[in-house]
Amino acid sequence: MWFAGESVRYYYGGHVLAALLARLTATPARYAYNLALAGFYAAAVTAAYGLAAAIAANHDASPRLAGGLAAFLFGVAGNLFTAGRIVLWALPESLARPLVGAFGLPAEALAWTPGEFYYWDATRVIEGTINEFPLFAYLNGDLHAHMMSTTFLLLGVALLYAYWETPEAETRRRRLLVIGLLPPLAGYLGTVNTWSFPSLALGLPFLTLTFAPARPWTLLPARVREAVPPIATAFTVTGAVVGVGLAAGGDPAWAKYRQIVLLWLLVPFVGGGIAYATARTLRSESIPESYAVPALAGVVGVLLANIEFALLGPVLLAGWLLLRSRVGVGFETVLILAGAGLVVLVEYVYIAEPSYAGTRLARLNTVFKTYAQVWALWAPAAAVAVTRLVAAGRDAAAFPALDGRRVALFGRVLLVLLVLSTGVYAVHAIPSHGVRRGAPPRRGPGHRLHRLAGGPTDYRDRRASGLSVAIERGEGRERAGESHRRGDRRRLVPRGAVPLRRGLRRPRRRRGDHLHRRAGRPAATYRAVRRRVRLRRPGRARPLRRHHGRATRRRPCSRTR
């Protein structure tokens, strides 16, 4: 990212952190990006492992199995798009065609073969949206904000889990976790990825404080407990978080804050108002049941016609009831409830982007950035849930009304199916990484660099031969018999060299170059193409001088006369 004295209209905290680490460790710029990409990926996988292992250990389940499965679900697993394609390819056409029609898939799905796999297709499942998952994001290598914020989001979840496990009597520790440590972390997360800010500032703290074993109003002093309702504790934390976030730097983005507040507050209040109106309608004697019941049935039918609400509505209701009863559930249920709430929320409310207004891409950014958080929340939660199913034979309290052996067998079968179905994408994507769709076959490392006429450029050949391509703005030129378009000039430079930019000067040309041009020889010879672009900085190298037509180093000598 290049800045020229202009204000930055982007959440840039992760990029600043990566640049700071590169400067502190004296890492060259040509290596810093790849190290930052791998570092954020490793940190997020490690955070998912540690969080799932800690939750599973509290349930007398295997911490290693839970942590390993969480690391797999976050860092290796993909969605079921590729597995579904392979199933359709393996089935006979007589069975595959009805499935294609039932799920509304295009007819081209029947003609797909594993040889046509492309890693990009699995992220465009829902029309008009982007459905990325962590493996695709880090494999694609485009270090966006949602890839850097996952580590801090999971760190905040770990702080909330520590609060969940803290006894109610340890008030000072609970205050330190939820009021002292969480607000600065959430404020910094707002600079890394603003889309994750509401999750850590409002949603997750509210659910944790509401369903934790310790009563939330005990965090407040005795004088304030009677004046402040228990539900307002989460909003008190949110106010502190917002204050820290504003003090962290930058002008307040009031328009964006209003959109975020409406996004998170509109749905709960509207839902509560609908529930209150429904209860008053059923209990009211002024409205006959012959009118009230059909009207409510029509409302329920409209809600159930929406597939997202029909699938995730019971999950939200069941999770809420289980957390209220506190029977055999733990902090993983909070994560499942939070992820399901995000999925349902973006189906009804989204932040309108000006660039996509009035198009089918209006929900693109909201779904894209929100689903990334859902994957981070559900990966450790699903790992803990499956691990508890596998350990059901030892943990009889978790499933008191069921046979522990059968539940354990079901958990093992579910574990195998989960790993096989979600790991298919990685098996196909990692070996084919770097192969572009329609690219020509790879050539040997000694192949001459060239640009294919009328076809895609094979960048793998350029990497194999040790050279890279720097694209500059400027006049086109004829070079080595190749025609380049006006305004797009390509220069071949050795790998690791810095492209020519403002403030850097090109080394002087050799003395005989102009003679070759006058003689009719091409201006860009092989020697000119392979010329190294160097930075002329003081102290980098000794100056050159001409001596009998050759460039030699100037050596210090002593004059004796």
Short mmCIF file of C-alpha atoms in Angstrom, two decimals, residues 7-510:
data_model
loop_
_atom_site.label_atom_id
_atom_site.label_comp_id
_atom_site.label_asym_id
_atom_site.label_seq_id
_atom_site.Cartn_x
_atom_site.Cartn_y
_atom_site.Cartn_z
CA SER A 7 -5.72 10.41 4.60
CA VAL A 8 -6.26 6.67 4.88
CA ARG A 9 -9.90 5.63 4.52
CA TYR A 10 -9.42 2.01 5.48
CA TYR A 11 -9.01 -0.08 8.60
CA TYR A 12 -5.24 -0.32 8.42
CA GLY A 13 -4.29 -1.59 11.89
CA GLY A 14 -3.19 -5.01 10.67
CA HIS A 15 -1.04 -3.56 7.92
CA VAL A 16 0.65 -1.20 10.36
CA LEU A 17 1.33 -4.11 12.71
CA ALA A 18 2.86 -6.18 9.91
CA ALA A 19 5.05 -3.26 8.82
CA LEU A 20 6.09 -2.59 12.43
CA LEU A 21 7.14 -6.20 12.95
CA ALA A 22 9.08 -6.12 9.70
CA ARG A 23 10.93 -2.97 10.77
CA LEU A 24 11.67 -4.26 14.27
CA THR A 25 13.06 -7.55 12.93
CA ALA A 26 14.96 -5.88 10.06
CA THR A 27 13.07 -8.02 7.55
CA PRO A 28 13.50 -6.88 3.93
CA ALA A 29 10.34 -5.65 2.25
CA ARG A 30 10.43 -8.39 -0.37
CA TYR A 31 10.04 -11.00 2.39
CA ALA A 32 7.80 -9.13 4.85
CA TYR A 33 4.52 -9.72 3.03
CA ASN A 34 4.88 -13.50 2.80
CA LEU A 35 6.01 -13.69 6.42
CA ALA A 36 3.04 -11.58 7.54
CA LEU A 37 0.65 -13.79 5.57
CA ALA A 38 2.05 -16.96 7.10
CA GLY A 39 2.29 -15.37 10.55
CA PHE A 40 -1.35 -14.28 10.72
CA TYR A 41 -2.45 -17.69 9.45
CA ALA A 42 -0.35 -19.56 12.01
CA ALA A 43 -1.50 -17.29 14.84
CA ALA A 44 -5.18 -17.81 13.99
CA VAL A 45 -4.80 -21.60 13.74
CA THR A 46 -2.94 -21.65 17.07
CA ALA A 47 -5.63 -19.53 18.72
CA ALA A 48 -8.37 -21.88 17.49
CA TYR A 49 -6.40 -24.87 18.78
CA GLY A 50 -5.84 -23.37 22.23
CA LEU A 51 -9.41 -22.15 22.67
CA ALA A 52 -10.99 -25.49 21.72
CA ALA A 53 -8.52 -27.46 23.85
CA ALA A 54 -9.25 -25.31 26.91
CA ILE A 55 -13.04 -25.66 26.54
CA ALA A 56 -12.82 -29.43 25.96
CA ALA A 57 -10.58 -29.94 28.99
CA ASN A 58 -13.25 -28.38 31.18
CA HIS A 59 -15.75 -31.00 29.92
CA ASP A 60 -13.42 -33.96 30.61
CA ALA A 61 -12.97 -34.50 26.86
CA SER A 62 -9.73 -34.91 24.94
CA PRO A 63 -8.02 -31.50 24.62
CA ARG A 64 -5.73 -32.75 21.85
CA LEU A 65 -8.59 -34.08 19.76
CA ALA A 66 -10.62 -30.92 20.21
CA GLY A 67 -7.66 -28.64 19.51
CA GLY A 68 -6.51 -30.63 16.49
CA LEU A 69 -10.01 -30.74 15.04
CA ALA A 70 -10.43 -26.98 15.60
CA ALA A 71 -7.13 -26.30 13.83
CA PHE A 72 -8.27 -28.53 10.96
CA LEU A 73 -11.71 -26.94 10.67
CA PHE A 74 -10.25 -23.45 10.65
CA GLY A 75 -7.02 -23.84 8.71
CA VAL A 76 -7.57 -26.81 6.38
CA ALA A 77 -11.29 -27.47 5.93
CA GLY A 78 -13.40 -26.00 3.17
CA ASN A 79 -17.10 -25.83 2.50
CA LEU A 80 -19.12 -28.69 1.02
CA PHE A 81 -19.23 -27.27 -2.51
CA THR A 82 -16.35 -29.40 -3.80
CA ALA A 83 -17.58 -32.52 -2.01
CA GLY A 84 -21.03 -32.05 -3.54
CA ARG A 85 -19.54 -31.75 -7.02
CA ILE A 86 -17.57 -34.94 -6.55
CA VAL A 87 -20.68 -36.79 -5.36
CA LEU A 88 -22.60 -35.67 -8.46
CA TRP A 89 -19.69 -36.75 -10.66
CA ALA A 90 -19.53 -40.19 -9.03
CA LEU A 91 -23.27 -40.88 -9.14
CA PRO A 92 -24.96 -42.27 -12.25
CA GLU A 93 -26.72 -39.67 -14.36
CA SER A 94 -30.11 -41.18 -13.52
CA LEU A 95 -29.53 -40.33 -9.85
CA ALA A 96 -27.53 -37.13 -10.30
CA ARG A 97 -30.02 -35.36 -12.56
CA PRO A 98 -32.89 -35.38 -10.00
CA LEU A 99 -30.53 -34.00 -7.37
CA VAL A 100 -29.49 -31.17 -9.67
CA GLY A 101 -33.11 -30.27 -10.27
CA ALA A 102 -34.05 -30.53 -6.60
CA PHE A 103 -31.30 -28.15 -5.44
CA GLY A 104 -31.72 -25.76 -8.38
CA LEU A 105 -28.19 -26.30 -9.70
CA PRO A 106 -27.24 -25.41 -13.28
CA ALA A 107 -27.14 -28.17 -15.88
CA GLU A 108 -23.37 -27.70 -16.23
CA ALA A 109 -22.93 -29.37 -12.84
CA LEU A 110 -23.53 -32.76 -14.47
CA ALA A 111 -20.64 -32.26 -16.90
CA TRP A 112 -18.08 -31.31 -14.25
CA THR A 113 -15.09 -33.61 -13.66
CA PRO A 114 -12.36 -33.46 -10.97
CA GLY A 115 -9.88 -32.46 -13.66
CA GLU A 116 -11.73 -29.15 -14.05
CA PHE A 117 -11.30 -28.18 -10.38
CA TYR A 118 -10.55 -24.52 -9.77
CA TYR A 119 -10.03 -23.27 -6.24
CA TRP A 120 -12.00 -20.07 -6.85
CA ASP A 121 -15.37 -21.73 -7.58
CA ALA A 122 -16.06 -22.83 -3.99
CA THR A 123 -16.24 -19.20 -2.82
CA ARG A 124 -19.07 -18.14 -5.13
CA VAL A 125 -21.84 -20.41 -3.89
CA ILE A 126 -24.50 -17.80 -3.02
CA GLU A 127 -25.30 -15.58 -5.98
CA GLY A 128 -24.17 -11.99 -5.62
CA THR A 129 -22.00 -12.66 -2.56
CA ILE A 130 -18.52 -13.87 -1.63
CA ASN A 131 -18.41 -16.96 0.57
CA GLU A 132 -14.76 -17.25 1.55
CA PHE A 133 -13.37 -19.58 4.18
CA PRO A 134 -9.96 -19.33 5.87
CA LEU A 135 -8.06 -21.83 3.70
CA PHE A 136 -9.07 -20.09 0.48
CA ALA A 137 -8.27 -16.66 1.89
CA TYR A 138 -4.75 -17.52 3.00
CA LEU A 139 -4.08 -19.74 -0.02
CA ASN A 140 -5.16 -16.95 -2.33
CA GLY A 141 -2.61 -14.75 -0.57
CA ASP A 142 -4.46 -11.42 -0.68
CA LEU A 143 -3.91 -10.18 2.87
CA HIS A 144 -7.17 -8.39 3.64
CA ALA A 145 -8.32 -7.06 6.98
CA HIS A 146 -10.61 -9.99 7.79
CA MET A 147 -7.59 -12.32 7.58
CA MET A 148 -5.63 -10.29 10.13
CA SER A 149 -8.48 -9.65 12.57
CA THR A 150 -9.31 -13.31 13.21
CA THR A 151 -6.45 -13.71 15.67
CA PHE A 152 -7.61 -10.74 17.75
CA LEU A 153 -11.22 -11.90 17.58
CA LEU A 154 -10.27 -15.32 18.97
CA LEU A 155 -8.13 -13.61 21.61
CA GLY A 156 -11.18 -11.66 22.74
CA VAL A 157 -13.21 -14.87 22.79
CA ALA A 158 -10.52 -16.43 25.00
CA LEU A 159 -10.82 -13.51 27.43
CA LEU A 160 -14.57 -14.00 27.56
CA TYR A 161 -14.10 -17.71 28.19
CA ALA A 162 -11.76 -16.87 31.07
CA TYR A 163 -14.53 -14.65 32.45
CA TRP A 164 -17.00 -17.54 31.97
CA GLU A 165 -14.88 -19.85 34.12
CA THR A 166 -14.12 -17.28 36.83
CA PRO A 167 -16.18 -17.75 40.02
CA GLU A 168 -18.57 -15.01 41.00
CA ALA A 169 -16.66 -14.32 44.21
CA GLU A 170 -13.56 -13.17 42.27
CA THR A 171 -15.03 -9.82 41.31
CA ARG A 172 -11.70 -8.09 40.78
CA ARG A 173 -10.53 -10.65 38.21
CA ARG A 174 -13.83 -10.55 36.35
CA ARG A 175 -13.68 -6.76 36.20
CA LEU A 176 -10.13 -6.92 34.89
CA LEU A 177 -11.14 -9.31 32.11
CA VAL A 178 -14.33 -7.70 30.90
CA ILE A 179 -13.67 -4.03 31.68
CA GLY A 180 -9.88 -3.72 31.80
CA LEU A 181 -8.65 -6.01 28.99
CA LEU A 182 -11.56 -6.46 26.60
CA PRO A 183 -12.25 -2.78 25.73
CA PRO A 184 -8.69 -1.94 24.55
CA LEU A 185 -8.58 -5.16 22.52
CA ALA A 186 -11.93 -4.44 20.89
CA GLY A 187 -10.89 -0.85 20.24
CA TYR A 188 -7.75 -2.02 18.46
CA LEU A 189 -9.79 -4.60 16.56
CA GLY A 190 -11.84 -1.71 15.20
CA THR A 191 -8.71 -0.37 13.50
CA VAL A 192 -7.79 -3.80 12.13
CA ASN A 193 -11.25 -4.74 10.84
CA THR A 194 -14.26 -2.57 11.60
CA TRP A 195 -16.64 -5.36 10.61
CA SER A 196 -15.49 -7.47 13.58
CA PHE A 197 -15.78 -4.61 16.05
CA PRO A 198 -19.51 -5.12 16.91
CA SER A 199 -19.00 -8.85 17.48
CA LEU A 200 -16.34 -8.35 20.14
CA ALA A 201 -17.72 -5.09 21.54
CA LEU A 202 -21.40 -5.96 21.83
CA GLY A 203 -22.58 -9.36 20.66
CA LEU A 204 -20.15 -11.75 22.35
CA PRO A 205 -19.87 -9.78 25.64
CA PHE A 206 -23.66 -9.52 25.86
CA LEU A 207 -24.15 -13.27 25.40
CA THR A 208 -21.31 -14.11 27.79
CA LEU A 209 -22.47 -11.75 30.53
CA THR A 210 -26.06 -12.92 30.15
CA PHE A 211 -25.45 -16.68 30.31
CA ALA A 212 -22.29 -16.92 32.43
CA PRO A 213 -22.62 -18.68 35.80
CA ALA A 214 -21.63 -15.44 37.55
CA ARG A 215 -24.38 -12.84 37.72
CA PRO A 216 -23.42 -9.82 35.58
CA TRP A 217 -24.69 -7.11 37.95
CA THR A 218 -22.15 -8.19 40.57
CA LEU A 219 -19.50 -6.45 38.44
CA LEU A 220 -20.93 -3.08 39.40
CA PRO A 221 -20.51 -1.38 42.79
CA ALA A 222 -23.22 -1.96 45.36
CA ARG A 223 -24.67 1.55 44.92
CA VAL A 224 -25.17 1.11 41.19
CA ARG A 225 -26.57 -2.43 41.21
CA GLU A 226 -30.09 -1.33 42.08
CA ALA A 227 -30.12 1.54 39.57
CA VAL A 228 -28.77 -0.32 36.53
CA PRO A 229 -30.69 -3.28 35.09
CA PRO A 230 -28.65 -6.46 34.64
CA ILE A 231 -29.00 -6.40 30.87
CA ALA A 232 -27.31 -2.99 30.67
CA THR A 233 -23.95 -4.35 31.81
CA ALA A 234 -23.03 -5.40 28.29
CA PHE A 235 -23.87 -1.93 26.98
CA THR A 236 -21.69 -0.40 29.70
CA VAL A 237 -18.77 -2.44 28.41
CA THR A 238 -19.62 -1.37 24.88
CA GLY A 239 -19.48 2.29 25.85
CA ALA A 240 -16.01 1.83 27.28
CA VAL A 241 -14.92 -0.01 24.16
CA VAL A 242 -16.20 2.72 21.86
CA GLY A 243 -14.40 5.35 23.93
CA VAL A 244 -11.11 3.50 23.72
CA GLY A 245 -11.60 2.97 20.00
CA LEU A 246 -12.17 6.67 19.39
CA ALA A 247 -9.14 7.59 21.48
CA ALA A 248 -6.97 5.12 19.56
CA GLY A 249 -6.71 7.52 16.63
CA GLY A 250 -8.49 8.88 13.61
CA ASP A 251 -11.65 10.89 13.22
CA PRO A 252 -14.88 9.23 14.33
CA ALA A 253 -16.73 7.67 11.41
CA TRP A 254 -20.15 8.67 12.67
CA ALA A 255 -22.01 7.51 9.55
CA LYS A 256 -20.50 4.04 9.79
CA TYR A 257 -21.13 3.91 13.55
CA ARG A 258 -24.80 4.69 13.00
CA GLN A 259 -25.07 1.90 10.45
CA ILE A 260 -23.38 -0.57 12.79
CA VAL A 261 -25.57 0.43 15.74
CA LEU A 262 -28.71 0.02 13.65
CA LEU A 263 -27.43 -3.30 12.35
CA TRP A 264 -26.99 -4.70 15.86
CA LEU A 265 -29.84 -3.04 17.73
CA LEU A 266 -32.68 -3.01 15.23
CA VAL A 267 -33.19 -6.75 14.97
CA PRO A 268 -33.27 -7.54 18.76
CA PHE A 269 -35.73 -4.76 19.52
CA VAL A 270 -37.92 -5.57 16.53
CA GLY A 271 -37.85 -9.25 17.48
CA GLY A 272 -38.73 -8.46 21.08
CA GLY A 273 -41.53 -6.17 19.96
CA ILE A 274 -42.97 -8.89 17.74
CA ALA A 275 -42.84 -11.39 20.60
CA TYR A 276 -44.53 -8.93 22.96
CA ALA A 277 -47.22 -8.11 20.40
CA THR A 278 -47.84 -11.82 19.80
CA ALA A 279 -48.25 -12.53 23.51
CA ARG A 280 -50.61 -9.57 24.00
CA THR A 281 -52.63 -10.63 20.95
CA LEU A 282 -53.11 -14.16 22.24
CA ARG A 283 -54.08 -12.99 25.73
CA SER A 284 -56.28 -10.12 24.61
CA GLU A 285 -60.00 -10.68 25.00
CA SER A 286 -60.91 -7.93 22.53
CA ILE A 287 -59.49 -9.86 19.55
CA PRO A 288 -61.39 -13.07 18.77
CA GLU A 289 -59.33 -16.22 18.40
CA SER A 290 -60.95 -16.86 15.01
CA TYR A 291 -59.02 -13.83 13.69
CA ALA A 292 -55.88 -13.93 15.83
CA VAL A 293 -54.89 -17.55 15.20
CA PRO A 294 -55.12 -17.41 11.36
CA ALA A 295 -53.19 -14.13 11.33
CA LEU A 296 -50.40 -15.55 13.47
CA ALA A 297 -50.39 -18.72 11.37
CA GLY A 298 -49.86 -16.58 8.28
CA VAL A 299 -46.93 -14.78 9.91
CA VAL A 300 -45.37 -18.09 10.92
CA GLY A 301 -45.85 -19.40 7.38
CA VAL A 302 -44.04 -16.40 5.93
CA LEU A 303 -41.14 -16.90 8.33
CA LEU A 304 -40.92 -20.62 7.67
CA ALA A 305 -40.94 -20.00 3.92
CA ASN A 306 -37.52 -18.42 4.41
CA ILE A 307 -35.08 -21.31 4.40
CA GLU A 308 -32.48 -19.48 6.49
CA PHE A 309 -34.91 -18.85 9.33
CA ALA A 310 -36.35 -22.35 9.07
CA LEU A 311 -32.91 -23.92 9.47
CA LEU A 312 -31.24 -21.58 11.94
CA GLY A 313 -34.26 -20.39 13.91
CA PRO A 314 -34.50 -23.67 15.86
CA VAL A 315 -30.75 -23.53 16.48
CA LEU A 316 -31.07 -20.08 18.01
CA LEU A 317 -34.06 -21.10 20.11
CA ALA A 318 -32.49 -24.35 21.31
CA GLY A 319 -29.19 -22.68 22.16
CA TRP A 320 -30.93 -19.94 24.11
CA LEU A 321 -33.03 -22.42 26.10
CA LEU A 322 -30.06 -24.69 26.84
CA LEU A 323 -27.97 -21.77 28.06
CA ARG A 324 -30.81 -20.56 30.26
CA SER A 325 -31.25 -24.01 31.80
CA ARG A 326 -27.47 -24.67 32.00
CA VAL A 327 -27.94 -28.40 31.46
CA GLY A 328 -24.92 -30.10 29.89
CA VAL A 329 -23.80 -27.09 27.85
CA GLY A 330 -20.84 -24.78 28.09
CA PHE A 331 -19.15 -21.85 26.43
CA GLU A 332 -19.14 -23.60 23.04
CA THR A 333 -22.92 -23.10 22.94
CA VAL A 334 -22.37 -19.34 23.24
CA LEU A 335 -20.14 -19.46 20.15
CA ILE A 336 -22.70 -21.52 18.22
CA LEU A 337 -25.46 -19.12 19.22
CA ALA A 338 -23.38 -16.08 18.22
CA GLY A 339 -22.51 -17.55 14.81
CA ALA A 340 -26.10 -18.54 14.08
CA GLY A 341 -27.26 -15.08 15.05
CA LEU A 342 -24.83 -13.50 12.59
CA VAL A 343 -25.98 -15.77 9.77
CA VAL A 344 -29.64 -14.97 10.39
CA LEU A 345 -28.90 -11.27 10.85
CA VAL A 346 -27.32 -10.72 7.42
CA GLU A 347 -30.30 -12.38 5.74
CA TYR A 348 -32.53 -9.51 6.82
CA VAL A 349 -30.24 -6.54 7.50
CA TYR A 350 -27.15 -5.44 5.60
CA ILE A 351 -25.04 -2.31 5.27
CA ALA A 352 -25.65 -0.73 1.86
CA GLU A 353 -22.45 -0.03 -0.05
CA PRO A 354 -22.64 3.02 -2.35
CA SER A 355 -20.75 1.24 -5.12
CA TYR A 356 -23.24 -1.65 -5.15
CA ALA A 357 -26.46 0.29 -4.54
CA GLY A 358 -29.37 -0.95 -6.60
CA THR A 359 -27.59 -4.07 -7.86
CA ARG A 360 -27.64 -7.73 -6.93
CA LEU A 361 -24.30 -7.18 -5.16
CA ALA A 362 -25.82 -5.01 -2.42
CA ARG A 363 -25.24 -7.68 0.26
CA LEU A 364 -21.80 -8.72 -1.03
CA ASN A 365 -19.60 -7.01 1.54
CA THR A 366 -21.87 -7.67 4.52
CA VAL A 367 -22.10 -11.41 3.83
CA PHE A 368 -18.41 -11.60 2.96
CA LYS A 369 -17.08 -9.99 6.14
CA THR A 370 -19.68 -11.51 8.45
CA TYR A 371 -19.30 -15.11 7.29
CA ALA A 372 -15.56 -14.86 7.96
CA GLN A 373 -16.37 -14.24 11.63
CA VAL A 374 -18.90 -17.09 11.67
CA TRP A 375 -16.25 -19.54 10.46
CA ALA A 376 -13.85 -18.39 13.19
CA LEU A 377 -16.52 -18.81 15.89
CA TRP A 378 -17.92 -22.12 14.70
CA ALA A 379 -14.59 -23.90 14.12
CA PRO A 380 -13.63 -24.26 17.83
CA ALA A 381 -17.27 -24.70 18.86
CA ALA A 382 -17.86 -27.54 16.39
CA ALA A 383 -14.59 -29.18 17.44
CA VAL A 384 -15.62 -29.17 21.10
CA ALA A 385 -19.12 -30.46 20.28
CA VAL A 386 -17.83 -33.38 18.20
CA THR A 387 -15.18 -34.20 20.81
CA ARG A 388 -17.84 -34.32 23.52
CA LEU A 389 -19.88 -36.70 21.36
CA VAL A 390 -16.86 -38.97 20.96
CA ALA A 391 -16.27 -38.89 24.73
CA ALA A 392 -19.95 -39.48 25.57
CA GLY A 393 -19.15 -42.88 27.08
CA ARG A 394 -17.06 -41.22 29.80
CA ASP A 395 -19.14 -38.06 30.24
CA ALA A 396 -22.51 -39.45 31.33
CA ALA A 397 -23.69 -36.06 32.64
CA ALA A 398 -23.68 -34.54 29.15
CA PHE A 399 -26.24 -37.01 27.78
CA PRO A 400 -28.15 -38.38 30.79
CA ALA A 401 -31.14 -39.66 28.79
CA LEU A 402 -29.17 -41.40 26.01
CA ASP A 403 -26.97 -44.45 25.73
CA GLY A 404 -23.39 -43.22 25.99
CA ARG A 405 -21.98 -45.92 23.70
CA ARG A 406 -24.36 -45.14 20.87
CA VAL A 407 -23.70 -41.44 21.21
CA ALA A 408 -19.95 -42.09 21.12
CA LEU A 409 -20.34 -44.25 17.99
CA PHE A 410 -22.38 -41.51 16.35
CA GLY A 411 -19.68 -39.00 17.29
CA ARG A 412 -16.93 -41.08 15.68
CA VAL A 413 -18.91 -41.53 12.47
CA LEU A 414 -19.67 -37.80 12.41
CA LEU A 415 -15.98 -37.01 12.95
CA VAL A 416 -14.89 -39.17 10.00
CA LEU A 417 -17.57 -37.75 7.69
CA LEU A 418 -16.72 -34.20 8.73
CA VAL A 419 -13.01 -34.61 8.02
CA LEU A 420 -13.55 -36.36 4.68
CA SER A 421 -16.20 -33.98 3.35
CA THR A 422 -14.48 -30.75 4.37
CA GLY A 423 -10.95 -31.89 3.58
CA VAL A 424 -11.66 -32.63 -0.09
CA TYR A 425 -11.14 -28.99 -1.02
CA ALA A 426 -7.65 -28.87 0.48
CA VAL A 427 -6.66 -32.10 -1.30
CA HIS A 428 -7.47 -30.49 -4.66
CA ALA A 429 -6.58 -26.85 -3.96
CA ILE A 430 -3.13 -27.10 -2.38
CA PRO A 431 -1.43 -29.21 -5.13
CA SER A 432 -2.96 -27.04 -7.87
CA HIS A 433 -2.13 -23.75 -6.18
CA GLY A 434 -0.66 -21.29 -8.67
CA VAL A 435 -2.14 -22.98 -11.72
CA ARG A 436 -4.45 -20.53 -13.47
CA ARG A 437 -7.48 -21.73 -15.35
CA GLY A 438 -6.58 -22.09 -19.05
CA ALA A 439 -2.84 -21.64 -18.44
CA PRO A 440 -0.43 -23.51 -20.77
CA PRO A 441 1.61 -26.43 -19.46
CA ARG A 442 4.67 -25.66 -17.41
CA ARG A 443 8.01 -25.50 -19.21
CA GLY A 444 11.49 -26.19 -18.00
CA PRO A 445 13.54 -23.66 -16.05
CA GLY A 446 15.75 -22.93 -19.06
CA HIS A 447 12.89 -21.81 -21.27
CA ARG A 448 13.25 -18.29 -22.71
CA LEU A 449 10.92 -15.75 -21.14
CA HIS A 450 8.24 -14.65 -23.51
CA ARG A 451 4.71 -13.42 -23.68
CA LEU A 452 2.25 -15.67 -25.45
CA ALA A 453 0.49 -13.92 -28.30
CA GLY A 454 -3.24 -13.83 -27.71
CA GLY A 455 -3.13 -16.10 -24.67
CA PRO A 456 -2.58 -16.01 -20.92
CA THR A 457 0.85 -15.29 -19.50
CA ASP A 458 2.56 -18.20 -17.77
CA TYR A 459 3.93 -16.51 -14.67
CA ARG A 460 5.27 -19.81 -13.36
CA ASP A 461 7.90 -19.84 -16.12
CA ARG A 462 9.04 -16.40 -15.07
CA ARG A 463 9.45 -17.49 -11.48
CA ALA A 464 11.27 -20.65 -12.51
CA SER A 465 13.83 -18.76 -14.60
CA GLY A 466 14.70 -16.38 -11.80
CA LEU A 467 13.12 -13.23 -13.27
CA SER A 468 10.02 -11.26 -12.46
CA VAL A 469 8.01 -8.67 -14.35
CA ALA A 470 7.70 -5.02 -13.38
CA ILE A 471 4.89 -3.11 -15.10
CA GLU A 472 5.29 0.61 -15.57
CA ARG A 473 3.15 3.37 -16.93
CA GLY A 474 4.63 5.04 -19.98
CA GLU A 475 5.18 4.89 -23.70
CA GLY A 476 5.24 1.47 -25.34
CA ARG A 477 8.34 0.41 -27.23
CA GLU A 478 9.46 -2.25 -29.65
CA ARG A 479 11.73 -4.78 -27.96
CA ALA A 480 13.24 -7.94 -29.37
CA GLY A 481 10.61 -8.21 -32.07
CA GLU A 482 7.67 -7.98 -29.61
CA SER A 483 4.87 -5.45 -29.92
CA HIS A 484 3.68 -3.83 -26.69
CA ARG A 485 0.58 -1.73 -26.32
CA ARG A 486 0.86 1.97 -25.71
CA GLY A 487 0.71 2.87 -22.03
CA ASP A 488 1.73 -0.57 -20.74
CA ARG A 489 5.46 -1.27 -20.73
CA ARG A 490 6.93 -4.44 -19.28
CA ARG A 491 10.52 -4.61 -18.13
CA LEU A 492 12.21 -7.85 -17.16
CA VAL A 493 14.29 -7.44 -14.02
CA PRO A 494 16.07 -9.96 -11.80
CA ARG A 495 14.08 -11.40 -8.93
CA GLY A 496 14.39 -9.32 -5.79
CA ALA A 497 15.09 -6.08 -7.63
CA VAL A 498 12.93 -3.09 -6.76
CA PRO A 499 10.85 -1.67 -9.65
CA LEU A 500 11.65 1.85 -10.73
CA ARG A 501 9.48 4.31 -8.81
CA ARG A 502 9.45 7.96 -7.98
CA GLY A 503 12.57 8.99 -6.14
CA LEU A 504 14.77 6.18 -7.49
CA ARG A 505 17.13 6.69 -10.42
CA ARG A 506 18.16 4.25 -13.09
CA PRO A 507 21.91 3.63 -13.51
CA ARG A 508 23.55 5.38 -16.42
CA ARG A 509 23.53 3.69 -19.77
CA ARG A 510 26.70 2.24 -21.17
#
